[in-house]
Amino acid sequence: MRPSGWFQVAWSSELPLGGVKPLRYFGQDLVAYRGEDGVVRVLDAYCRHLGGHLGYGGTVAGDCVVCPFHGWRWNGEGRNTHIPYQDRPNTSRQLTAWPVIERDECVFVWHDATGRPPGREVPHIFTEVAEHVRDLPFHPATPRGLVRYDDVTILPQTVAENAADPVHFRFVHETRDIPVALRQGSDEDRWFIQLGFGRRWTAWDPNSHDGDTLSIVQAGIGLSYTALSGHDNTVILLATTPIDDRTSTMFQTVWLERRDGDDEPGVLDRRMRAATAQLKNDIVIWSHQRYEDPPALATVEGQLFGDLRRWCRRWYPITEAHPVPASPAPSGA
C-alpha cells in the first residue's frame, strides 16, 4: 500500500536557510535540510556512525547536515564528508539520498519501494493544470493557504479516486446539480478531468468559456492539482503522503487570485476560509471508508472509475506476472 511517485513532505517555508526538519513517511525516518546554498535535501535520518537522528539537534554546514551526537557531516548524496576528530571521512557507509523537487512553495520527494528512478517531474501548478489560470495574478499560498491534516486514516488512492467521482459533489458538498464531465484523458504519468458546474453544461459547447469549471490533474497517486474557474479563480494542490500502511499526512496548499479589495482587513482571510472549508467533509468520508474491489457502480460511474483504477495500478510495485496495461492516449488533457 505504498505507491511509487512524487509525494509532498513539507512546505518550503518550513525549511529556512540552514533549517533541519525530521520527517516520517513511507514507514521510514527521514531528515530534510536546506543547505547554505539554498538547496533542500532529504536523507535517511540516522547517522551511520552510532545512529544519532540527524533531524533532532542536527545543524547545517555548507551543503551538509551535521550529526548532533559526534559532529559527523553528511552531504546531499548521503556521503560522509568530515569527521571532526579524524583527518579523513568514512567512505564505507552511506545514507540513502532521496530525489527532491522544490516547486510552487512545496517540497516533494520521489518514493519507489523497488528503487526505480524518478519519473516525470511534478507539474507547475500555474502552467500545467488549466489554461485559464496561466496569465492570472495569484497571492502566495504562504502563510494563509497552508492546511495540514496529520495522521489521518486515509490511503492516497482513496483521495485520487475523488477525481473520477462527480456525483459526490451533490451529496458531500451540496452542489445544486451533479457536475458534468466535460473532458477527460490520461497519459503514462497524469490523469486529467474537467468538470462543469451548473445546468448550462448539460449541453456541452466546446467553444464555451471556462467559467464554473473544475480542472483536476492527478500526477501520480499522491498529488491532485485543481484549478477552479469562475467568480473566485483558485488553484489547489492536495497532497496525500503515506506515513505507513494505514495513515497519511494531507497537505492542502491554496493560491487565490488577486482581486480588488483584498487589502481590506479580513478579506483574504474570509476568502481563504471559504476556499478550504470543504475538504473536512471529504476527510470524514475517506477516513471511515472501506476500499471496495470491485465496487458496485452505477452505469454512469463505470467508465471514469474503471479508467482511473486501471491508471492507478501503474503506481504500485509490479512483477512480470502482473504487468500494468498501457494507459489510453490523452483525449483532451
mmCIF file of C-alpha atoms in Angstrom:
data_model
loop_
_atom_site.group_PDB
_atom_site.id
_atom_site.type_symbol
_atom_site.label_atom_id
_atom_site.label_comp_id
_atom_site.label_asym_id
_atom_site.label_seq_id
_atom_site.Cartn_x
_atom_site.Cartn_y
_atom_site.Cartn_z
ATOM 1 C CA MET A 1 0.000 0.000 0.000
ATOM 2 C CA ARG A 2 2.990 2.310 -0.506
ATOM 3 C CA PRO A 3 2.704 3.510 -4.086
ATOM 4 C CA SER A 4 5.511 4.901 -6.181
ATOM 5 C CA GLY A 5 5.662 8.521 -7.281
ATOM 6 C CA TRP A 6 6.344 12.056 -6.147
ATOM 7 C CA PHE A 7 4.941 12.971 -2.730
ATOM 8 C CA GLN A 8 4.930 16.183 -0.733
ATOM 9 C CA VAL A 9 6.856 16.059 2.555
ATOM 10 C CA ALA A 10 6.990 19.743 3.575
ATOM 11 C CA TRP A 11 6.330 23.313 2.578
ATOM 12 C CA SER A 12 9.276 25.473 1.562
ATOM 13 C CA SER A 13 8.559 27.866 4.424
ATOM 14 C CA GLU A 14 9.232 25.068 6.930
ATOM 15 C CA LEU A 15 12.862 24.903 5.813
ATOM 16 C CA PRO A 16 14.559 28.305 6.099
ATOM 17 C CA LEU A 17 18.231 28.641 5.149
ATOM 18 C CA GLY A 18 20.124 26.273 7.445
ATOM 19 C CA GLY A 19 16.904 24.655 8.657
ATOM 20 C CA VAL A 20 16.691 20.966 9.606
ATOM 21 C CA LYS A 21 13.404 19.061 9.889
ATOM 22 C CA PRO A 22 12.698 15.451 10.964
ATOM 23 C CA LEU A 23 10.197 13.560 8.828
ATOM 24 C CA ARG A 24 8.488 10.187 8.960
ATOM 25 C CA TYR A 25 6.970 8.875 5.723
ATOM 26 C CA PHE A 26 6.723 5.533 3.907
ATOM 27 C CA GLY A 27 7.386 3.766 7.211
ATOM 28 C CA GLN A 28 10.835 5.388 7.417
ATOM 29 C CA ASP A 29 12.505 8.143 9.428
ATOM 30 C CA LEU A 30 13.960 10.884 7.224
ATOM 31 C CA VAL A 31 15.622 14.263 7.629
ATOM 32 C CA ALA A 32 15.162 17.299 5.385
ATOM 33 C CA TYR A 33 17.534 20.261 5.477
ATOM 34 C CA ARG A 34 18.249 23.379 3.470
ATOM 35 C CA GLY A 35 21.965 23.863 2.873
ATOM 36 C CA GLU A 36 23.752 27.178 2.914
ATOM 37 C CA ASP A 37 23.441 27.107 -0.891
ATOM 38 C CA GLY A 38 19.632 27.249 -0.516
ATOM 39 C CA VAL A 39 19.021 23.720 -1.842
ATOM 40 C CA VAL A 40 16.715 21.330 0.037
ATOM 41 C CA ARG A 41 17.968 17.772 0.507
ATOM 42 C CA VAL A 42 16.348 14.709 2.100
ATOM 43 C CA LEU A 43 18.263 11.762 3.581
ATOM 44 C CA ASP A 44 17.569 8.738 5.724
ATOM 45 C CA ALA A 45 17.541 10.057 9.269
ATOM 46 C CA TYR A 46 20.052 8.001 11.232
ATOM 47 C CA CYS A 47 23.764 8.787 11.236
ATOM 48 C CA ARG A 48 25.708 5.702 10.146
ATOM 49 C CA HIS A 49 28.235 6.279 12.959
ATOM 50 C CA LEU A 50 26.227 5.448 16.092
ATOM 51 C CA GLY A 51 22.691 6.008 14.893
ATOM 52 C CA GLY A 52 22.023 9.557 16.059
ATOM 53 C CA HIS A 53 18.878 11.066 14.491
ATOM 54 C CA LEU A 54 20.040 13.914 12.257
ATOM 55 C CA GLY A 55 16.679 15.664 12.491
ATOM 56 C CA TYR A 56 16.772 16.288 16.240
ATOM 57 C CA GLY A 57 19.506 18.765 17.053
ATOM 58 C CA GLY A 58 21.249 18.435 13.691
ATOM 59 C CA THR A 59 22.719 21.551 12.102
ATOM 60 C CA VAL A 60 23.884 22.616 8.637
ATOM 61 C CA ALA A 61 27.429 23.261 7.426
ATOM 62 C CA GLY A 62 27.708 24.177 3.760
ATOM 63 C CA ASP A 63 25.715 21.590 1.818
ATOM 64 C CA CYS A 64 25.897 19.030 4.646
ATOM 65 C CA VAL A 65 23.803 18.103 7.659
ATOM 66 C CA VAL A 66 25.818 17.709 10.866
ATOM 67 C CA CYS A 67 25.023 14.959 13.364
ATOM 68 C CA PRO A 68 24.346 16.400 16.850
ATOM 69 C CA PHE A 69 25.970 13.352 18.507
ATOM 70 C CA HIS A 70 29.581 13.490 17.260
ATOM 71 C CA GLY A 71 29.637 16.110 14.512
ATOM 72 C CA TRP A 72 29.884 13.788 11.511
ATOM 73 C CA ARG A 73 28.852 15.581 8.307
ATOM 74 C CA TRP A 74 26.742 14.023 5.561
ATOM 75 C CA ASN A 75 26.226 15.646 2.150
ATOM 76 C CA GLY A 76 23.206 15.594 -0.107
ATOM 77 C CA GLU A 77 24.362 12.383 -1.761
ATOM 78 C CA GLY A 78 24.430 10.660 1.631
ATOM 79 C CA ARG A 79 28.219 10.512 1.859
ATOM 80 C CA ASN A 80 30.258 11.280 4.950
ATOM 81 C CA THR A 81 32.495 14.251 4.184
ATOM 82 C CA HIS A 82 34.018 15.154 7.531
ATOM 83 C CA ILE A 83 34.773 13.670 10.962
ATOM 84 C CA PRO A 84 35.928 16.450 13.278
ATOM 85 C CA TYR A 85 38.359 14.265 15.249
ATOM 86 C CA GLN A 86 39.835 12.365 12.283
ATOM 87 C CA ASP A 87 41.722 13.536 9.198
ATOM 88 C CA ARG A 88 39.620 11.590 6.692
ATOM 89 C CA PRO A 89 35.900 10.764 6.259
ATOM 90 C CA ASN A 90 34.344 7.319 6.463
ATOM 91 C CA THR A 91 33.743 6.131 2.907
ATOM 92 C CA SER A 92 32.380 2.689 3.775
ATOM 93 C CA ARG A 93 28.973 3.834 4.992
ATOM 94 C CA GLN A 94 26.366 5.896 3.162
ATOM 95 C CA LEU A 95 22.868 7.266 3.765
ATOM 96 C CA THR A 96 20.091 6.926 1.218
ATOM 97 C CA ALA A 97 19.584 10.241 -0.562
ATOM 98 C CA TRP A 98 16.024 10.849 -1.723
ATOM 99 C CA PRO A 99 15.353 12.650 -5.039
ATOM 100 C CA VAL A 100 13.891 16.087 -4.234
ATOM 101 C CA ILE A 101 11.989 18.733 -6.192
ATOM 102 C CA GLU A 102 11.103 22.090 -4.674
ATOM 103 C CA ARG A 103 8.384 23.856 -6.627
ATOM 104 C CA ASP A 104 5.428 26.167 -6.024
ATOM 105 C CA GLU A 105 6.216 26.630 -2.307
ATOM 106 C CA CYS A 106 6.294 22.860 -1.745
ATOM 107 C CA VAL A 107 8.959 20.178 -1.241
ATOM 108 C CA PHE A 108 8.489 16.785 -2.924
ATOM 109 C CA VAL A 109 10.421 13.516 -2.748
ATOM 110 C CA TRP A 110 10.374 10.519 -5.068
ATOM 111 C CA HIS A 111 9.456 7.200 -3.469
ATOM 112 C CA ASP A 112 9.685 3.781 -5.091
ATOM 113 C CA ALA A 113 9.914 0.645 -2.963
ATOM 114 C CA THR A 114 11.791 -1.205 -5.730
ATOM 115 C CA GLY A 115 14.370 1.525 -6.248
ATOM 116 C CA ARG A 116 13.246 2.659 -9.681
ATOM 117 C CA PRO A 117 14.465 6.166 -10.630
ATOM 118 C CA PRO A 118 12.146 9.196 -10.696
ATOM 119 C CA GLY A 119 9.631 9.573 -13.440
ATOM 120 C CA ARG A 120 8.233 12.755 -14.927
ATOM 121 C CA GLU A 121 8.578 15.810 -12.690
ATOM 122 C CA VAL A 122 5.660 17.236 -10.725
ATOM 123 C CA PRO A 123 3.556 19.785 -12.640
ATOM 124 C CA HIS A 124 3.886 23.544 -12.396
ATOM 125 C CA ILE A 125 0.520 24.404 -10.909
ATOM 126 C CA PHE A 126 0.092 27.719 -12.743
ATOM 127 C CA THR A 127 1.006 26.481 -16.223
ATOM 128 C CA GLU A 128 0.166 22.778 -16.474
ATOM 129 C CA VAL A 129 -3.246 22.379 -14.855
ATOM 130 C CA ALA A 130 -5.633 24.719 -16.685
ATOM 131 C CA GLU A 131 -5.145 27.301 -19.410
ATOM 132 C CA HIS A 132 -7.379 29.936 -17.826
ATOM 133 C CA VAL A 133 -5.066 30.430 -14.810
ATOM 134 C CA ARG A 134 -1.810 30.870 -16.713
ATOM 135 C CA ASP A 135 -1.960 34.639 -17.037
ATOM 136 C CA LEU A 136 -3.781 35.468 -13.791
ATOM 137 C CA PRO A 137 -2.057 37.036 -10.752
ATOM 138 C CA PHE A 138 -2.205 34.954 -7.551
ATOM 139 C CA HIS A 139 -1.370 35.577 -3.922
ATOM 140 C CA PRO A 140 1.344 33.344 -2.420
ATOM 141 C CA ALA A 141 -0.083 30.354 -0.595
ATOM 142 C CA THR A 142 2.147 31.072 2.418
ATOM 143 C CA PRO A 143 1.011 31.652 5.116
ATOM 144 C CA ARG A 144 -2.795 31.645 4.808
ATOM 145 C CA GLY A 145 -3.191 28.849 2.306
ATOM 146 C CA LEU A 146 -1.312 26.072 4.103
ATOM 147 C CA VAL A 147 -3.530 23.479 5.797
ATOM 148 C CA ARG A 148 -2.239 20.150 7.103
ATOM 149 C CA TYR A 149 -4.092 17.110 8.418
ATOM 150 C CA ASP A 150 -1.726 14.758 10.270
ATOM 151 C CA ASP A 151 -2.149 11.037 10.954
ATOM 152 C CA VAL A 152 -5.387 10.590 9.042
ATOM 153 C CA THR A 153 -6.523 7.044 8.277
ATOM 154 C CA ILE A 154 -6.540 7.564 4.531
ATOM 155 C CA LEU A 155 -4.684 5.910 1.661
ATOM 156 C CA PRO A 156 -3.559 8.067 -1.288
ATOM 157 C CA GLN A 157 -5.625 6.168 -3.851
ATOM 158 C CA THR A 158 -8.817 6.885 -1.909
ATOM 159 C CA VAL A 159 -8.192 10.585 -2.456
ATOM 160 C CA ALA A 160 -7.140 10.133 -6.081
ATOM 161 C CA GLU A 161 -10.434 8.403 -6.891
ATOM 162 C CA ASN A 162 -12.317 11.569 -5.957
ATOM 163 C CA ALA A 163 -11.351 12.904 -9.388
ATOM 164 C CA ALA A 164 -13.462 10.186 -11.029
ATOM 165 C CA ASP A 165 -16.484 10.804 -8.800
ATOM 166 C CA PRO A 166 -18.511 13.827 -9.981
ATOM 167 C CA VAL A 167 -21.617 12.537 -8.170
ATOM 168 C CA HIS A 168 -20.147 13.073 -4.697
ATOM 169 C CA PHE A 169 -20.217 16.865 -5.188
ATOM 170 C CA ARG A 170 -24.002 16.807 -4.983
ATOM 171 C CA PHE A 171 -24.107 14.911 -1.683
ATOM 172 C CA VAL A 172 -20.851 15.744 0.143
ATOM 173 C CA HIS A 173 -20.513 19.369 -0.966
ATOM 174 C CA GLU A 174 -24.206 20.100 -1.591
ATOM 175 C CA THR A 175 -23.872 21.496 -5.098
ATOM 176 C CA ARG A 176 -27.168 22.218 -6.803
ATOM 177 C CA ASP A 177 -26.501 19.771 -9.623
ATOM 178 C CA ILE A 178 -24.178 16.882 -10.316
ATOM 179 C CA PRO A 179 -21.296 18.325 -12.365
ATOM 180 C CA VAL A 180 -20.822 17.226 -15.963
ATOM 181 C CA ALA A 181 -17.608 15.555 -17.120
ATOM 182 C CA LEU A 182 -16.501 17.802 -19.991
ATOM 183 C CA ARG A 183 -13.055 16.479 -20.879
ATOM 184 C CA GLN A 184 -11.071 13.505 -19.637
ATOM 185 C CA GLY A 185 -7.794 11.904 -20.620
ATOM 186 C CA SER A 186 -4.622 10.324 -19.349
ATOM 187 C CA ASP A 187 -1.071 9.516 -20.244
ATOM 188 C CA GLU A 188 1.612 7.463 -18.533
ATOM 189 C CA ASP A 189 2.101 9.941 -15.689
ATOM 190 C CA ARG A 190 -1.059 12.047 -15.365
ATOM 191 C CA TRP A 191 -4.811 11.628 -15.311
ATOM 192 C CA PHE A 192 -6.938 14.659 -16.241
ATOM 193 C CA ILE A 193 -10.587 15.625 -15.976
ATOM 194 C CA GLN A 194 -12.553 18.853 -16.308
ATOM 195 C CA LEU A 195 -15.966 19.133 -14.679
ATOM 196 C CA GLY A 196 -18.623 21.731 -15.435
ATOM 197 C CA PHE A 197 -20.956 23.052 -12.716
ATOM 198 C CA GLY A 198 -24.435 24.408 -13.441
ATOM 199 C CA ARG A 199 -27.256 23.410 -15.739
ATOM 200 C CA ARG A 200 -25.804 25.173 -18.765
ATOM 201 C CA TRP A 201 -23.162 22.431 -19.001
ATOM 202 C CA THR A 202 -25.683 19.692 -19.649
ATOM 203 C CA ALA A 203 -25.340 20.629 -23.336
ATOM 204 C CA TRP A 204 -21.551 20.918 -23.650
ATOM 205 C CA ASP A 205 -20.341 23.572 -26.061
ATOM 206 C CA PRO A 206 -16.591 23.112 -26.673
ATOM 207 C CA ASN A 207 -16.322 26.805 -27.578
ATOM 208 C CA SER A 208 -17.716 27.985 -24.247
ATOM 209 C CA HIS A 209 -15.508 29.856 -21.809
ATOM 210 C CA ASP A 210 -14.043 28.117 -18.778
ATOM 211 C CA GLY A 211 -16.377 29.708 -16.225
ATOM 212 C CA ASP A 212 -17.688 27.495 -13.415
ATOM 213 C CA THR A 213 -15.387 24.574 -14.117
ATOM 214 C CA LEU A 214 -13.081 22.404 -12.052
ATOM 215 C CA SER A 215 -9.949 21.062 -13.767
ATOM 216 C CA ILE A 216 -8.085 18.254 -12.000
ATOM 217 C CA VAL A 217 -4.678 16.823 -12.875
ATOM 218 C CA GLN A 218 -3.741 13.728 -10.890
ATOM 219 C CA ALA A 219 0.083 13.499 -11.016
ATOM 220 C CA GLY A 220 0.728 10.040 -9.673
ATOM 221 C CA ILE A 221 -1.446 8.809 -6.845
ATOM 222 C CA GLY A 222 -0.295 11.300 -4.220
ATOM 223 C CA LEU A 223 -0.674 14.682 -5.932
ATOM 224 C CA SER A 224 -4.013 16.161 -7.000
ATOM 225 C CA TYR A 225 -3.835 19.558 -8.727
ATOM 226 C CA THR A 226 -7.073 21.513 -9.039
ATOM 227 C CA ALA A 227 -7.967 24.759 -10.816
ATOM 228 C CA LEU A 228 -11.362 26.333 -10.151
ATOM 229 C CA SER A 229 -12.693 28.948 -12.541
ATOM 230 C CA GLY A 230 -15.494 31.435 -12.155
ATOM 231 C CA HIS A 231 -16.016 34.242 -9.646
ATOM 232 C CA ASP A 232 -13.064 33.101 -7.498
ATOM 233 C CA ASN A 233 -10.266 31.657 -9.630
ATOM 234 C CA THR A 234 -8.365 29.378 -7.275
ATOM 235 C CA VAL A 235 -5.666 26.732 -7.623
ATOM 236 C CA ILE A 236 -5.203 23.995 -5.037
ATOM 237 C CA LEU A 237 -2.698 21.213 -4.506
ATOM 238 C CA LEU A 238 -3.991 18.367 -2.365
ATOM 239 C CA ALA A 239 -1.106 16.062 -1.497
ATOM 240 C CA THR A 240 -1.558 12.760 0.341
ATOM 241 C CA THR A 241 1.667 11.214 1.615
ATOM 242 C CA PRO A 242 1.743 7.808 3.345
ATOM 243 C CA ILE A 243 3.185 7.704 6.850
ATOM 244 C CA ASP A 244 2.745 3.933 6.997
ATOM 245 C CA ASP A 245 0.361 1.315 5.584
ATOM 246 C CA ARG A 246 -2.702 2.852 7.257
ATOM 247 C CA THR A 247 -2.168 6.561 7.818
ATOM 248 C CA SER A 248 -1.161 9.587 5.772
ATOM 249 C CA THR A 249 -0.465 13.275 6.061
ATOM 250 C CA MET A 250 -2.623 15.511 3.859
ATOM 251 C CA PHE A 251 -1.222 18.839 2.701
ATOM 252 C CA GLN A 252 -3.681 21.365 1.246
ATOM 253 C CA THR A 253 -1.976 24.310 -0.475
ATOM 254 C CA VAL A 254 -4.235 27.057 -1.826
ATOM 255 C CA TRP A 255 -3.493 30.016 -4.094
ATOM 256 C CA LEU A 256 -6.154 32.730 -4.504
ATOM 257 C CA GLU A 257 -6.411 35.062 -7.476
ATOM 258 C CA ARG A 258 -5.531 38.669 -6.624
ATOM 259 C CA ARG A 259 -8.654 40.821 -6.619
ATOM 260 C CA ASP A 260 -9.527 44.428 -5.913
ATOM 261 C CA GLY A 261 -10.302 44.895 -2.236
ATOM 262 C CA ASP A 262 -8.005 42.115 -0.996
ATOM 263 C CA ASP A 263 -6.033 44.664 1.049
ATOM 264 C CA GLU A 264 -9.052 45.494 3.197
ATOM 265 C CA PRO A 265 -8.957 43.981 6.714
ATOM 266 C CA GLY A 266 -10.157 40.397 6.869
ATOM 267 C CA VAL A 267 -10.940 39.996 3.161
ATOM 268 C CA LEU A 268 -8.216 37.480 2.325
ATOM 269 C CA ASP A 269 -8.881 35.520 5.498
ATOM 270 C CA ARG A 270 -12.565 35.208 4.598
ATOM 271 C CA ARG A 271 -11.750 34.135 1.046
ATOM 272 C CA MET A 272 -9.303 31.533 2.302
ATOM 273 C CA ARG A 273 -11.765 30.106 4.827
ATOM 274 C CA ALA A 274 -14.267 29.669 2.012
ATOM 275 C CA ALA A 275 -11.673 28.010 -0.222
ATOM 276 C CA THR A 276 -10.583 25.496 2.427
ATOM 277 C CA ALA A 277 -13.915 24.783 4.128
ATOM 278 C CA GLN A 278 -14.985 21.756 2.084
ATOM 279 C CA LEU A 279 -12.043 19.392 2.486
ATOM 280 C CA LYS A 280 -13.015 18.377 6.015
ATOM 281 C CA ASN A 281 -16.294 16.997 4.608
ATOM 282 C CA ASP A 282 -14.308 14.680 2.327
ATOM 283 C CA ILE A 283 -11.966 13.626 5.131
ATOM 284 C CA VAL A 284 -14.875 12.460 7.293
ATOM 285 C CA ILE A 285 -15.887 10.112 4.468
ATOM 286 C CA TRP A 286 -12.392 8.988 3.467
ATOM 287 C CA SER A 287 -11.174 8.239 6.985
ATOM 288 C CA HIS A 288 -14.055 5.807 7.579
ATOM 289 C CA GLN A 289 -14.253 4.369 4.080
ATOM 290 C CA ARG A 290 -13.572 0.732 3.153
ATOM 291 C CA TYR A 291 -11.908 0.073 -0.192
ATOM 292 C CA GLU A 292 -14.304 -1.946 -2.354
ATOM 293 C CA ASP A 293 -12.701 -4.038 -5.100
ATOM 294 C CA PRO A 294 -14.544 -4.368 -7.332
ATOM 295 C CA PRO A 295 -17.021 -1.642 -6.430
ATOM 296 C CA ALA A 296 -20.735 -1.886 -7.224
ATOM 297 C CA LEU A 297 -21.007 1.053 -9.620
ATOM 298 C CA ALA A 298 -23.957 2.709 -11.271
ATOM 299 C CA THR A 299 -23.811 2.570 -15.051
ATOM 300 C CA VAL A 300 -22.910 6.247 -15.392
ATOM 301 C CA GLU A 301 -19.961 5.810 -12.984
ATOM 302 C CA GLY A 302 -18.313 2.809 -14.563
ATOM 303 C CA GLN A 303 -16.209 4.364 -17.318
ATOM 304 C CA LEU A 304 -14.493 7.039 -15.212
ATOM 305 C CA PHE A 305 -13.824 4.751 -12.232
ATOM 306 C CA GLY A 306 -12.585 1.954 -14.459
ATOM 307 C CA ASP A 307 -10.230 4.218 -16.355
ATOM 308 C CA LEU A 308 -8.778 5.771 -13.193
ATOM 309 C CA ARG A 309 -8.313 2.466 -11.361
ATOM 310 C CA ARG A 310 -6.512 0.946 -14.331
ATOM 311 C CA TRP A 311 -4.280 4.034 -14.470
ATOM 312 C CA CYS A 312 -3.588 3.866 -10.706
ATOM 313 C CA ARG A 313 -2.266 0.314 -10.953
ATOM 314 C CA ARG A 314 0.930 1.518 -12.617
ATOM 315 C CA TRP A 315 1.961 3.336 -9.443
ATOM 316 C CA TYR A 316 2.376 0.193 -7.356
ATOM 317 C CA PRO A 317 5.424 -2.118 -7.476
ATOM 318 C CA ILE A 318 4.784 -4.680 -10.190
ATOM 319 C CA THR A 319 6.046 -8.097 -11.208
ATOM 320 C CA GLU A 320 6.364 -9.727 -14.605
ATOM 321 C CA ALA A 321 3.398 -11.938 -13.686
ATOM 322 C CA HIS A 322 1.171 -8.891 -13.138
ATOM 323 C CA PRO A 323 2.195 -6.197 -15.639
ATOM 324 C CA VAL A 324 0.404 -2.880 -15.809
ATOM 325 C CA PRO A 325 -1.619 -2.330 -19.005
ATOM 326 C CA ALA A 326 -0.823 0.694 -21.120
ATOM 327 C CA SER A 327 -2.894 3.797 -20.422
ATOM 328 C CA PRO A 328 -5.123 5.117 -23.218
ATOM 329 C CA ALA A 329 -3.840 8.068 -25.175
ATOM 330 C CA PRO A 330 -4.803 11.519 -23.852
ATOM 331 C CA SER A 331 -8.192 12.716 -25.062
ATOM 332 C CA GLY A 332 -8.401 16.399 -24.298
ATOM 333 C CA ALA A 333 -5.975 16.954 -21.435
#
